[in-house]
Coordinates of C-alpha atoms and ligand atoms in Angstrom, one line a residue:
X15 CA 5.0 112.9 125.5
X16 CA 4.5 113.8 121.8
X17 CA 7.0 112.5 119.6
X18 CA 8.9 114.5 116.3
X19 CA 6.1 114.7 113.9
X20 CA 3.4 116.1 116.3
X21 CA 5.6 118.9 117.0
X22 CA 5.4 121.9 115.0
X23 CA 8.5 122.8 112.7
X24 CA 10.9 125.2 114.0
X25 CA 11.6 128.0 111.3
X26 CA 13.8 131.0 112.3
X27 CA 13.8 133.7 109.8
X28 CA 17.2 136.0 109.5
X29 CA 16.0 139.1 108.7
X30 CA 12.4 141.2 108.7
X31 CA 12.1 143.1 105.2
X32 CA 9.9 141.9 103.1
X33 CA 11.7 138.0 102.0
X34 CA 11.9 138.0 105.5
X35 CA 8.6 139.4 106.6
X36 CA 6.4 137.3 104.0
X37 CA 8.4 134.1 105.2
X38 CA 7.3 134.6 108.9
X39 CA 3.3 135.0 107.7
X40 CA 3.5 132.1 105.5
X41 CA 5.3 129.9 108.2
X42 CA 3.1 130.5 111.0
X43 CA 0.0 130.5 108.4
X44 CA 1.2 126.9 107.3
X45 CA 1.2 126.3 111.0
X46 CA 5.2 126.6 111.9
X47 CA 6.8 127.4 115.2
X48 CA 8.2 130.9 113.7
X49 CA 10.9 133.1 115.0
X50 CA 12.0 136.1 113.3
X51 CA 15.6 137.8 114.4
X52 CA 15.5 141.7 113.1
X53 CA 18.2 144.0 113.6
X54 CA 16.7 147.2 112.8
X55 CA 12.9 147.4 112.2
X56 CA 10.5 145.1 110.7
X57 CA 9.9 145.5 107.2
X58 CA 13.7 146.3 106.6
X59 CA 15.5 148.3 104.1
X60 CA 12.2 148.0 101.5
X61 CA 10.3 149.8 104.2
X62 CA 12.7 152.1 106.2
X63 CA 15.3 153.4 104.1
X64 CA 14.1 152.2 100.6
X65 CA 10.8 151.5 98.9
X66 CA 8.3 153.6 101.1
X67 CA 10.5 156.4 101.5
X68 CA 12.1 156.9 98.1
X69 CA 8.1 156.2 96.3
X70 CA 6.6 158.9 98.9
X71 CA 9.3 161.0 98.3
X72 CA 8.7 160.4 94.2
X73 CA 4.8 161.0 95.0
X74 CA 5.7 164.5 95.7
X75 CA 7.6 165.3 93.1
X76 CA 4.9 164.2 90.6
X77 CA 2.5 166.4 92.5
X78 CA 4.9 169.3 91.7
X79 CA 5.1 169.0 88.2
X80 CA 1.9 168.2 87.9
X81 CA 1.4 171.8 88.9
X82 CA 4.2 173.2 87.2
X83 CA 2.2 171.1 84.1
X84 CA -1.0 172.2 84.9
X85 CA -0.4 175.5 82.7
X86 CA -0.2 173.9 79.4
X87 CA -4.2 172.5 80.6
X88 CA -4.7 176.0 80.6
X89 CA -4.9 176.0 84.9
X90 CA -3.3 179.8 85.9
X91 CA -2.4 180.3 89.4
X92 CA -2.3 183.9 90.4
X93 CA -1.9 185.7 94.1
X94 CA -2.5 189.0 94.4
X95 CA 0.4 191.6 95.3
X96 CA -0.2 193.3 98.4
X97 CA 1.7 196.6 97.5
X98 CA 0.5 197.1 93.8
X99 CA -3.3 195.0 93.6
X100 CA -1.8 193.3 90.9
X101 CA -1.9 189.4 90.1
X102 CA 1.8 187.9 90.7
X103 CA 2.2 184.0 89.4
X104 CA 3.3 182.2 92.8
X105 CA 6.0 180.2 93.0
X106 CA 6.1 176.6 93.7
X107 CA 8.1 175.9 96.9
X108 CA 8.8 172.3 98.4
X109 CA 9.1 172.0 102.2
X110 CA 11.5 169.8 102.4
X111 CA 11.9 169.3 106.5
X112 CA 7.9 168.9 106.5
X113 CA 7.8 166.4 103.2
X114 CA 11.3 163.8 104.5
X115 CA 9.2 164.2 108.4
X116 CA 5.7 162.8 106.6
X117 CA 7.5 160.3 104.9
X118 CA 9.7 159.0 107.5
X119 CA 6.5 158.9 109.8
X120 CA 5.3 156.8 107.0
X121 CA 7.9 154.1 107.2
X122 CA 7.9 153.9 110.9
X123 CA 4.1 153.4 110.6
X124 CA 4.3 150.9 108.0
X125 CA 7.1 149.0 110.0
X126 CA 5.0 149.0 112.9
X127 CA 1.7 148.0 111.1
X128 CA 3.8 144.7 110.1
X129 CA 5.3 144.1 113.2
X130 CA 1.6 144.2 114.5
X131 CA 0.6 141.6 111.7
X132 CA 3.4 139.1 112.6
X133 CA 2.2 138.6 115.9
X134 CA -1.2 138.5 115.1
X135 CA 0.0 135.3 113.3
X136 CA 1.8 134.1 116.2
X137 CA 5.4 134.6 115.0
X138 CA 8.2 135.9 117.7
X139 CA 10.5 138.6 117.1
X140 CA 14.1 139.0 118.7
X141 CA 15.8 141.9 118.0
X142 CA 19.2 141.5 117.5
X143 CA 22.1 140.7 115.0
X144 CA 21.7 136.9 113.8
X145 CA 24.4 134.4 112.5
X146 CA 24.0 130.6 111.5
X147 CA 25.9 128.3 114.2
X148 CA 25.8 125.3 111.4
X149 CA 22.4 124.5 109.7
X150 CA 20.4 123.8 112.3
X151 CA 20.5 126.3 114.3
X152 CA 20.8 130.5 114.6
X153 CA 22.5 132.4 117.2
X154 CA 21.7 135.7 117.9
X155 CA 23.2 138.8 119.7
X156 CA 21.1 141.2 121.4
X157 CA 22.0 144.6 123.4
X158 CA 20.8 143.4 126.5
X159 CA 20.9 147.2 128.3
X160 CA 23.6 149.1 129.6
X161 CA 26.1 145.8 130.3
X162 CA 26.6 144.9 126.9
X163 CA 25.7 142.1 124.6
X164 CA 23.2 138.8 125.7
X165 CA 23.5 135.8 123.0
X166 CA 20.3 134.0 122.1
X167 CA 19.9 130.5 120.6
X168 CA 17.4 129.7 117.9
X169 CA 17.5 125.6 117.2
X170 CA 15.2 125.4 114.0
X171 CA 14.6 122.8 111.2
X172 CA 14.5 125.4 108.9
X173 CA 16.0 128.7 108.4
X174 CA 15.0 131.2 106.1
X175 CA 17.9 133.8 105.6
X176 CA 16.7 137.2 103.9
X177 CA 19.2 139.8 105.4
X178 CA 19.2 142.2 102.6
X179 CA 21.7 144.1 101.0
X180 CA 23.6 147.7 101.8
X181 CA 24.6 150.7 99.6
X182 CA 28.1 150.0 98.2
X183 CA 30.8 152.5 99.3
X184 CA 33.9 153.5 97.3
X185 CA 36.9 154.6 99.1
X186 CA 37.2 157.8 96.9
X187 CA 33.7 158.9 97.8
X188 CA 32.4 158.4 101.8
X189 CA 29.4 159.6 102.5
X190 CA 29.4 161.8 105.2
X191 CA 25.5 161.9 105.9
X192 CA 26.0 166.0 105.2
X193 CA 27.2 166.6 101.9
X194 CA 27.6 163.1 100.7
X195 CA 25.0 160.5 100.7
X196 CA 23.4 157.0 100.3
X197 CA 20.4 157.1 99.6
X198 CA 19.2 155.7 103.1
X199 CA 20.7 159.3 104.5
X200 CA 19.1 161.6 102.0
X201 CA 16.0 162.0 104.5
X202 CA 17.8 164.0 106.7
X203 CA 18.0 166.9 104.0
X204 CA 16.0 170.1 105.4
X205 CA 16.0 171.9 102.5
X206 CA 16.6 171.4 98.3
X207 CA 19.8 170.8 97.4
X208 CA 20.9 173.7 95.5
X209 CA 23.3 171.4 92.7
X210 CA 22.9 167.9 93.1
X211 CA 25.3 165.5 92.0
X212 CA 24.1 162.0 91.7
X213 CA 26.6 159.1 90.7
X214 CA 25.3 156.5 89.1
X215 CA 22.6 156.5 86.4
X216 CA 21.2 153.0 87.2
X217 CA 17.7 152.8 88.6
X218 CA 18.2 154.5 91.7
X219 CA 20.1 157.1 90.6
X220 CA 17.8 158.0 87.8
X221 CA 14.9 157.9 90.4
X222 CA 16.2 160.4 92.4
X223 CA 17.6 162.5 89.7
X224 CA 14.4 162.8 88.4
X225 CA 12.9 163.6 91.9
X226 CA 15.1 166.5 92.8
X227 CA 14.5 168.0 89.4
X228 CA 10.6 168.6 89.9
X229 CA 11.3 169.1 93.8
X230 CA 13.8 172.3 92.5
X231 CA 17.5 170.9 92.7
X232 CA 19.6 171.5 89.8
X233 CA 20.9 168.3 89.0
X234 CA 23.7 166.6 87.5
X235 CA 24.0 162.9 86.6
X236 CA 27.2 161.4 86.2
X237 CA 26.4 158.2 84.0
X238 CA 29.7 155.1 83.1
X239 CA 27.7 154.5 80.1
X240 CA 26.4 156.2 76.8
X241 CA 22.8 155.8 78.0
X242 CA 21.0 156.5 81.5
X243 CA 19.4 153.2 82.5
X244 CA 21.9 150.3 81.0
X245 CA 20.2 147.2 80.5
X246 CA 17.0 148.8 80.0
X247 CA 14.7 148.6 77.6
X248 CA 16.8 151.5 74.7
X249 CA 13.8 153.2 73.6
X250 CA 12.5 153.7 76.9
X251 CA 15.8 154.5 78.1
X252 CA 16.1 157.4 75.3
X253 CA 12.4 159.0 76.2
X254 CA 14.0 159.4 80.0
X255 CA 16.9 160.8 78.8
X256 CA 15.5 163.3 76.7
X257 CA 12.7 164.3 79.4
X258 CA 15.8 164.4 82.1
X259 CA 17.6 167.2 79.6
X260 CA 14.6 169.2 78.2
X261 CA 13.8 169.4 82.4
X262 CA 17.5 171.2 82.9
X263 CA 19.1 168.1 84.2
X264 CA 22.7 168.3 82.9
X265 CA 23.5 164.5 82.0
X266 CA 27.5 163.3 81.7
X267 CA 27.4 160.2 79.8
X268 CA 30.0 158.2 79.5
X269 CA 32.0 159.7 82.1
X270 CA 33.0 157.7 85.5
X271 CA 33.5 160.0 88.9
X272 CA 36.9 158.9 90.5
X273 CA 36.0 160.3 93.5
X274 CA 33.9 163.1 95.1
X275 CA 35.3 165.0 98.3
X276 CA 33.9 167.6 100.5
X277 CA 35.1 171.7 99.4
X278 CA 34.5 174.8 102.1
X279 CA 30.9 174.8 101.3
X280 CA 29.6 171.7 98.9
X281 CA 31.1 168.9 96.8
X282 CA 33.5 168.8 93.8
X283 CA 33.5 164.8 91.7
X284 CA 36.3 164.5 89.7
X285 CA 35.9 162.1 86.8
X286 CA 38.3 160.0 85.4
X287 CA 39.6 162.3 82.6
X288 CA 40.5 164.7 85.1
X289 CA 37.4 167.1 84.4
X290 CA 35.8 168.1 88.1
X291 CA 32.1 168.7 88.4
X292 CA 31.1 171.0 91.7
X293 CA 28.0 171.1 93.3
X294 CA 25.9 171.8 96.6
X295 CA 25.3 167.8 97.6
X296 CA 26.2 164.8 96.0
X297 CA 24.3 161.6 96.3
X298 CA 26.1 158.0 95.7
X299 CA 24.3 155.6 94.1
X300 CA 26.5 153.1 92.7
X301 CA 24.8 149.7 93.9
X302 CA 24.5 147.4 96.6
X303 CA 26.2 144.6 98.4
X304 CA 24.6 141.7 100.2
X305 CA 24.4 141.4 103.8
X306 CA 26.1 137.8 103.6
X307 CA 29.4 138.3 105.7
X308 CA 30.1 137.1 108.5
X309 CA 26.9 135.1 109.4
X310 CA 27.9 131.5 109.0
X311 CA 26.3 130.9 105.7
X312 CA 29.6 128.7 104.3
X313 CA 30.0 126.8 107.5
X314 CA 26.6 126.2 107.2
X315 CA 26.8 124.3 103.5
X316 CA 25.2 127.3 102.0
X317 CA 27.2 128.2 98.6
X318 CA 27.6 132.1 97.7
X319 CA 28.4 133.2 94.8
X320 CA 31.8 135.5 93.7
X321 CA 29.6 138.5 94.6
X322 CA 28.3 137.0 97.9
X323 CA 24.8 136.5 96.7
X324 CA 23.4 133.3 98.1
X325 CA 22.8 130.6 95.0
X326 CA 19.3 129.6 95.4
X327 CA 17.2 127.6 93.5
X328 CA 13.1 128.5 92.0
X329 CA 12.0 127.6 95.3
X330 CA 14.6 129.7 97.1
X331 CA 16.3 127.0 98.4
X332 CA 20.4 126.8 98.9
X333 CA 22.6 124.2 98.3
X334 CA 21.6 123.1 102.1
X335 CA 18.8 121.3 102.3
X336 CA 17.0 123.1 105.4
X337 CA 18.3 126.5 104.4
X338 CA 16.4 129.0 102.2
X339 CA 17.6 132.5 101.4
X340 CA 15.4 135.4 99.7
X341 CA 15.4 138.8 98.4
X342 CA 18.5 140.9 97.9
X343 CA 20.6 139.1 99.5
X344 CA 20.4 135.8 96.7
X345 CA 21.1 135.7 93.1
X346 CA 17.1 136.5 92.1
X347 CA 16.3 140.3 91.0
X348 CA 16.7 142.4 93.9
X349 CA 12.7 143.8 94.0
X350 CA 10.3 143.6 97.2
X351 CA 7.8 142.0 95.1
X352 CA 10.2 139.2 93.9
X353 CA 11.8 138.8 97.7
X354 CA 8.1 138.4 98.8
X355 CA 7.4 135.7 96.5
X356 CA 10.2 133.9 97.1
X357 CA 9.8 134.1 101.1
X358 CA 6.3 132.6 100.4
X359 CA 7.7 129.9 98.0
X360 CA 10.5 128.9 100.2
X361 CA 7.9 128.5 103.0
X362 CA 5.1 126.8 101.3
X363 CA 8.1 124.2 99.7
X364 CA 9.4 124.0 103.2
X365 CA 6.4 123.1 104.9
X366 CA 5.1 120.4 101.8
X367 CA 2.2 122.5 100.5
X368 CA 1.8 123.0 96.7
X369 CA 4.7 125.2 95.3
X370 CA 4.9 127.5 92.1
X371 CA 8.3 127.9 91.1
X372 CA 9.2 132.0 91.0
X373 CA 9.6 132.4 86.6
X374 CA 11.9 135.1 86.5
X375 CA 10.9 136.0 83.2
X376 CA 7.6 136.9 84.7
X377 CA 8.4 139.7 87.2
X378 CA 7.0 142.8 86.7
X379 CA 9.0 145.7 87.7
X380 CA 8.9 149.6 87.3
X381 CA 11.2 152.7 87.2
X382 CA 9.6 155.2 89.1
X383 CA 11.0 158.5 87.0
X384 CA 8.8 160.5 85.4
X385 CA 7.3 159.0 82.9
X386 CA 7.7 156.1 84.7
X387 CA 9.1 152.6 82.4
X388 CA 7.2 149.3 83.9
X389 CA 8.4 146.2 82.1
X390 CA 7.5 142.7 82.0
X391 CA 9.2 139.3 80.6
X392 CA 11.0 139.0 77.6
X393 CA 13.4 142.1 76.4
X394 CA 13.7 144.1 73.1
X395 CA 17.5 143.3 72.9
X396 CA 16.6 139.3 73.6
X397 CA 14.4 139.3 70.6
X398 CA 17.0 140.8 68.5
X399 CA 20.0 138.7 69.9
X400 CA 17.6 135.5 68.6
X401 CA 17.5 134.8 72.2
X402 CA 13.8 134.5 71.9
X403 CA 11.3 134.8 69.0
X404 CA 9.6 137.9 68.4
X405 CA 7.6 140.3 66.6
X406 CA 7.7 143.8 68.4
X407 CA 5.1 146.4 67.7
X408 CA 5.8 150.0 69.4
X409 CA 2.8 152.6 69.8
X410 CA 4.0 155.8 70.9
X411 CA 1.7 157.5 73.7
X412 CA 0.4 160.5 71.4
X413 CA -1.7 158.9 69.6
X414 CA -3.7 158.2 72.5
X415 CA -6.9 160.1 73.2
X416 CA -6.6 160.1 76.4
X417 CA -3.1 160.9 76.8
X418 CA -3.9 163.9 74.4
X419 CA -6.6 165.5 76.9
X420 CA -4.2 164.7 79.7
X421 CA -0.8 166.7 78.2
X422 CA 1.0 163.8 78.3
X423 CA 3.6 164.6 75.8
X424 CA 6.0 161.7 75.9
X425 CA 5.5 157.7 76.4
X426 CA 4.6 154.5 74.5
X427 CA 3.7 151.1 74.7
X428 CA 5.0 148.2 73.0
X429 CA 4.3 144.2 73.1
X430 CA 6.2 141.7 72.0
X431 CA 4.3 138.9 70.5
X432 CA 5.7 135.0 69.9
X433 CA 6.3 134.7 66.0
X434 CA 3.5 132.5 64.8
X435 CA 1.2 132.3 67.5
X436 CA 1.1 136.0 68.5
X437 CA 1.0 135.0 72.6
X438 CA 2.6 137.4 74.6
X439 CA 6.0 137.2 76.0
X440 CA 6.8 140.8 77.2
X441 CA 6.1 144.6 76.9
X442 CA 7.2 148.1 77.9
X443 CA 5.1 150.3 78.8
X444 CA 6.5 154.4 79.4
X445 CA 4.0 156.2 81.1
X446 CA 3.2 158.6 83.8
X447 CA 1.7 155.6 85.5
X448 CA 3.0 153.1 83.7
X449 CA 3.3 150.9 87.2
X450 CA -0.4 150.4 86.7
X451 CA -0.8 149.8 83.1
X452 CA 2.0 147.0 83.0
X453 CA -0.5 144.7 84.8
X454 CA -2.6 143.5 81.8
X455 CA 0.7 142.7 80.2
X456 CA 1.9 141.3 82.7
X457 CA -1.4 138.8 83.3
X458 CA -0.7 138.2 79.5
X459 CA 2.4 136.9 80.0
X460 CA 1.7 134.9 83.1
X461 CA -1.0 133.0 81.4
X462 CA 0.1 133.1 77.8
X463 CA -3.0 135.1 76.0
X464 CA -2.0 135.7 72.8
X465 CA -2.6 139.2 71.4
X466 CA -6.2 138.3 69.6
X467 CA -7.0 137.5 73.5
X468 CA -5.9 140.7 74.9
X469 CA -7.4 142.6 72.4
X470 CA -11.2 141.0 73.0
X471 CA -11.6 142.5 76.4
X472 CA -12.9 145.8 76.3
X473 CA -10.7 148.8 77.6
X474 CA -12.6 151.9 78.8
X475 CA -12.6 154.5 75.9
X476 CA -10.9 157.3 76.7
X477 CA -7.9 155.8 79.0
X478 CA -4.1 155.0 78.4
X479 CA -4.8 151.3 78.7
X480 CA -6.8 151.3 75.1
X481 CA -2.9 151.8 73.6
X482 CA -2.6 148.1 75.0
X483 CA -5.0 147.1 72.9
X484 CA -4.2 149.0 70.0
X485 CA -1.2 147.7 70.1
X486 CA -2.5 144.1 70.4
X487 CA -5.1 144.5 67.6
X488 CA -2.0 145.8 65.4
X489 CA -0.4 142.3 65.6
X490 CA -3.4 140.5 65.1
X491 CA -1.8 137.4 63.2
X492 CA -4.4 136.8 59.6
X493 CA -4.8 133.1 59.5
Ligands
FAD29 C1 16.2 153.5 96.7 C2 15.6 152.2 96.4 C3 14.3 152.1 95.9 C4 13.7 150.9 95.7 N1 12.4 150.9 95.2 C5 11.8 149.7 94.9 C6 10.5 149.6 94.4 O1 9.9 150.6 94.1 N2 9.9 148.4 94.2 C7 10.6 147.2 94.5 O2 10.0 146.1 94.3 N3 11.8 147.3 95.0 C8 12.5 148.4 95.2 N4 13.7 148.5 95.7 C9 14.4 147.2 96.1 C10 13.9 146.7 97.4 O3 14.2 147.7 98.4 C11 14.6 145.4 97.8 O4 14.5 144.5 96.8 C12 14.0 144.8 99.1 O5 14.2 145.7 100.2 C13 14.5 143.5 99.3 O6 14.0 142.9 100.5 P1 14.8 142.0 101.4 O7 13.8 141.3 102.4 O8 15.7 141.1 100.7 O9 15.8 142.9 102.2 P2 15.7 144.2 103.1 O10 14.5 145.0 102.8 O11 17.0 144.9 102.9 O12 15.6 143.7 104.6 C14 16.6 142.9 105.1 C15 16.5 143.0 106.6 O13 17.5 142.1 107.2 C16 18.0 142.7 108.4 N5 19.3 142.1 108.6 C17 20.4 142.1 107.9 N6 21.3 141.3 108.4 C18 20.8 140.8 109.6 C19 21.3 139.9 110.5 N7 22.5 139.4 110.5 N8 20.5 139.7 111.6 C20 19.2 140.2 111.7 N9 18.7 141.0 110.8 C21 19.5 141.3 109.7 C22 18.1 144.2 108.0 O14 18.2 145.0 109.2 C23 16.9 144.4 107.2 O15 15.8 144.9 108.0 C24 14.4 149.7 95.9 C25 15.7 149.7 96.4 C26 16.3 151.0 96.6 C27 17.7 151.0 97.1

C-alpha cells in the first residue's frame, strides 16, 4: 500500500476561465491529481461572454473604419446604378445577426478547444456549481437530469478558487436582455442599435462605445467623471475623447444616470440633475462583482476583502494555507493575462517548483478603442505625485513615417525613464495597434534596460515601433 507522499496531490480547481483553466494545466503538468468544477463552459467569462467575444466583435469594427478610412489613402469604391449607368458610392452596412453568430461560434470553439486541452493533460472536469465544505475539501452540485440536483465531493490538498466576477446591476437600471444590457447579452442584438446609450465610460464602456460607432450606432456615453477613462493615463485619455466626439459620439461628462427604464419603443436614462437622455438601446456597463458569495470561502479561513475580493498574496495564495484564489475574483487587476499568471504561480508554489512572484507593476494591459491605449508599469500621475522617479518624454504619432503613409492621424508614444539612470519603468503607447507595440516596453520594464539599451536594437525603418526608439534616443542620459 503506498503511503502519503507517493500519492499524487489532490487539487480541485473552482472555476474554468482562464485563473482557473491555466491552474488545471499547470497542476496536472507538475504531475497533480486535478479536478476542475465548471459551471458554465470552460474558459469562462474571458472566453464566453467577455474577451473573445467583445475583441472579435472590436475586430469588425476596425475593419469598418478602415474602409470608411480608406478614402483619405485615396481608395474610391464605386457600384454602378442599374437604372442611370452611373457610379453610386456604396454604403457600408454591418450584418449584425451574421457578425454576433461568427463570434459566438468563436467562443464556443475556443471553450471547446480548451476543454479538449485539459484532458489531454489528464485533468477531470465536473460540471456543476462548487462551494468549499472547510479547506480541505469542495462540494459540488450538479443537475443530475430530470430529478433534480446530485452533490459531488472533491477532498483535495489544495484548492485553487478562480470563480470570476459578474456585471454589477443597479436597481434603477435591470437589464432586460432586449433593450437593456450587460455586456454578456449584447450578442443577441440582430441588427445596429439605432441610439445607443452606454453607462459607464470605464474600459468597457469606452470599448463598446467605440465599437458601435464604426459598426453605425449613434452613440451616447454617459461618463461620472470629467474625462472618459478615469485612472488612465490623461493624455491618452484626451486623444480617445477627442477621436470619440470628432466620430459623432455625443459624450456627457460629468453626469451620473439615476436610472434607465424601458419607453413604448427604446430607453430613456435619466441623470441625476433631472436631464433625460432617450435612445434605441442602452448598454450598462458600470463594473463587476466577484463571484465570492456563498461558496464557503470565510468558513474556510479565506479572508475577503469589504468588496468581496479574496486577499491574496504574489503567489496567489489566501490567508489559508492550502487555498489559492486567482483572477477576478481576488484583489489583483482583473485581466486574463494577469488571472493566467497567477493560476500558474499559485500552482507551481503549490506543488514546490521554482516561483516568480506576479510584479503588478509589470502587467501589460490594453484598451481596445480605436486608437487603442496599451500601457505598462509605472503611471504619468505616479511620477508627478513623487510616487516614483521620473523623466517622461512624449512623441506624438505624426511624426512618424510610417504612421504618415498609413493615415494615422492621432496617437503617441511616451516612456518614462528612471531619473539618473534612464532604465525604464513604464510607457504609453496610443496607437491603432498599440497592443502590439507595448511589448518592447513592456520587456524593458521586466528586465530593466535602460533607454541607451532600447534604443541600440534596430527597429525596421518605416514602422510605428521606430517612435519607441525615438523616443528612447531622446532621453539618452550625456554622461
Ligand atoms: C467586456 C470585457 C472585455 C474584456 N477584455 C479583456 C481583454 O481584452 N484582455 C484581458 O486581459 N482581459 C479582459 N477582460 C477581463 C477578463 O475577462 C477577466 O479578467 C477574466 O475573465 C478573468 O478570468 P477568471 O478566470 O478570473 O474569471 P472568468 O473568466 O470570469 O471565469 C470564472 C469561471 O468560474 C465559473 N464559476 C463561478 N462560480 C463558480 C462556482 N461556484 N462553481 C463552479 N464554477 C464557477 C464561471 O462560470 C466562469 O466560467 C474583459 C472583461 C470584460 C467584461
Amino acid at each position: 500500500m503506498g503511503n502519503e507522499f507517493e500519492r499524487k496531490q489532490r487539487i480541485a480547481v473552482v472555476g474554468g476561465g482562464p485563473g482557473g483553466y491555466d491552474a488545471a494545466i499547470a497542476g496536472a503538468q507538475l504531475g497533480g491529481d486535478v479536478t476542475l468544477v465548471e459551471q458554465v463552459g470552460v474558459g469562462g467569462s474571458a472566453v464566453l461572454t467577455d474577451v473573445v467575444p467583445s475583441k472579435t466583435l472590436i475586430a469588425v469594427a476596425e475593419a469598418t473604419n478602415a474602409i470608411g478610412e480608406a478614402a483619405d489613402l485615396g481608395v474610391q469604391f464605386f457600384s454602378r446604378s442599374e437604372t442611370t449607368g452611373r457610379p453610386v458610392r456604396p454604403e457600408v452596412a454591418v450584418n449584425l445577426t451574421a457578425v454576433n453568430k461568427r463570434l459566438l461560434g468563436l467562443a464556443r470553439q475556443q471553450s471547446e478547444d480548451m476543454r479538449a486541452s485539459l484532458i489531454r493533460a489528464g485533468v477531470k472536469i465536473v460540471q456543476g456549481h462548487g462551494r468549499l465544505d472547510g479547506p480541505d475539501s469542495v462540494i459540488v452540485s450538479t443537475a443530475a437530469g430530470p430529478d433534480g440536483t446530485d452533490f459531488d465531493q472533491i477532498d483535495a490538498d489544495t484548492i485553487v478558487v478562480s470563480v470570476g466576477a459578474s456585471p454589477r446591476i443597479l436597481s434603477s437600471a435591470v437589464p432586460d436582455g432586449e433593450r437593456i444590457f450587460t455586456w454578456t447579452q449584447l450578442y443577441s442584438l440582430t441588427a445596429i442599435p439605432e441610439h445607443l446609450i452606454v453607462v459607464g465610460s470605464g474600459v468597457t464602456g469606452a470599448e463598446f462605445a467605440s465599437a458601435y460607432t464604426a459598426l453605425g450606432s449613434k452613440v451616447t456615453l454617459i461618463s461620472s467623471r470629467d474625462q472618459v477613462l478615469p485612472g488612465e493615463d490623461a493624455d491618452a485619455a484626451a486623444v480617445i475623447e477627442n477621436v470619440f466626439k470628432r466620430n459623432g459620439m455625443t459624450v456627457l461628462s460629468k453626469s451620473r444616470a439615476d436610472s434607465v427604464e424601458r419607453t413604448a419603443d427604446g430607453v430613456v436614462a435619466t441623470l441625476s440633475d433631472g436631464t433625460t437622455v432617450e435612445g434605441s438601446h442602452c448598454l450598462m456597463a458600470v463594473g463587476s462583482i466577484p463571484n465570492t458569495k456563498g461558496i464557503g470561502l470565510e468558513s474556510a479561513g479565506v479572508q475577503l476583502s469589504e468588496s468581496g475580493h479574496i486577499r491574496v498574496n504574489r503567489v496567489a495564495r489566501t490567508s489559508a494555507p492550502n487555498i489559492y484564489a486567482a483572477g477576478d475574483c481576488t484583489t489583483f487587476l482583473p485581466l486574463a493575462s494577469v488571472a493566467s499568471m497567477q493560476g500558474r504561480t499559485a500552482m507551481f508554489h503549490a506543488m514546490g517548483d521554482a516561483v516568480n512572484p506576479t510584479e503588478l507593476r509589470n502587467v501589460a494591459s490594453n484598451i481596445f478603442t480605436q486608437p487603442q491605449i496599451a500601457t505598462v508599469g509605472w503611471t504619468q500621475r505616479q511620477i508627478e505625485e513623487g510616487i516614483a522617479q521620473g523623466d517622461i518624454y512624449k512623441l506624438p504619432l505624426s511624426s512618424n513615417p510610417r504612421a504618415k503613409m498609413m493615415g494615422i492621424k492621432d496617437g503617441f508614444v511616451k516612456l518614462f525613464a528612471r531619473t539618473g539612470s534612464g532604465t525604464v519603468i513604464g510607457g504609453v503607447v496610443v496607437a491603432p495597434n498599440a497592443s502590439e507595440l507595448i511589448f518592447p516596453i513592456a520587456l524593458a520594464v521586466e528586465h530593466r534596460l535602460t533607454v541607451d539599451q532600447v534604443s541600440r536594437a534596430f527597429t525596421v525603418y518605416p514602422s510605428l515601433s521606430g517612435s519607441i526608439s525615438d523616443a528612447a534616443r531622446a532621453m539618452h542620459i550625456v554622461l
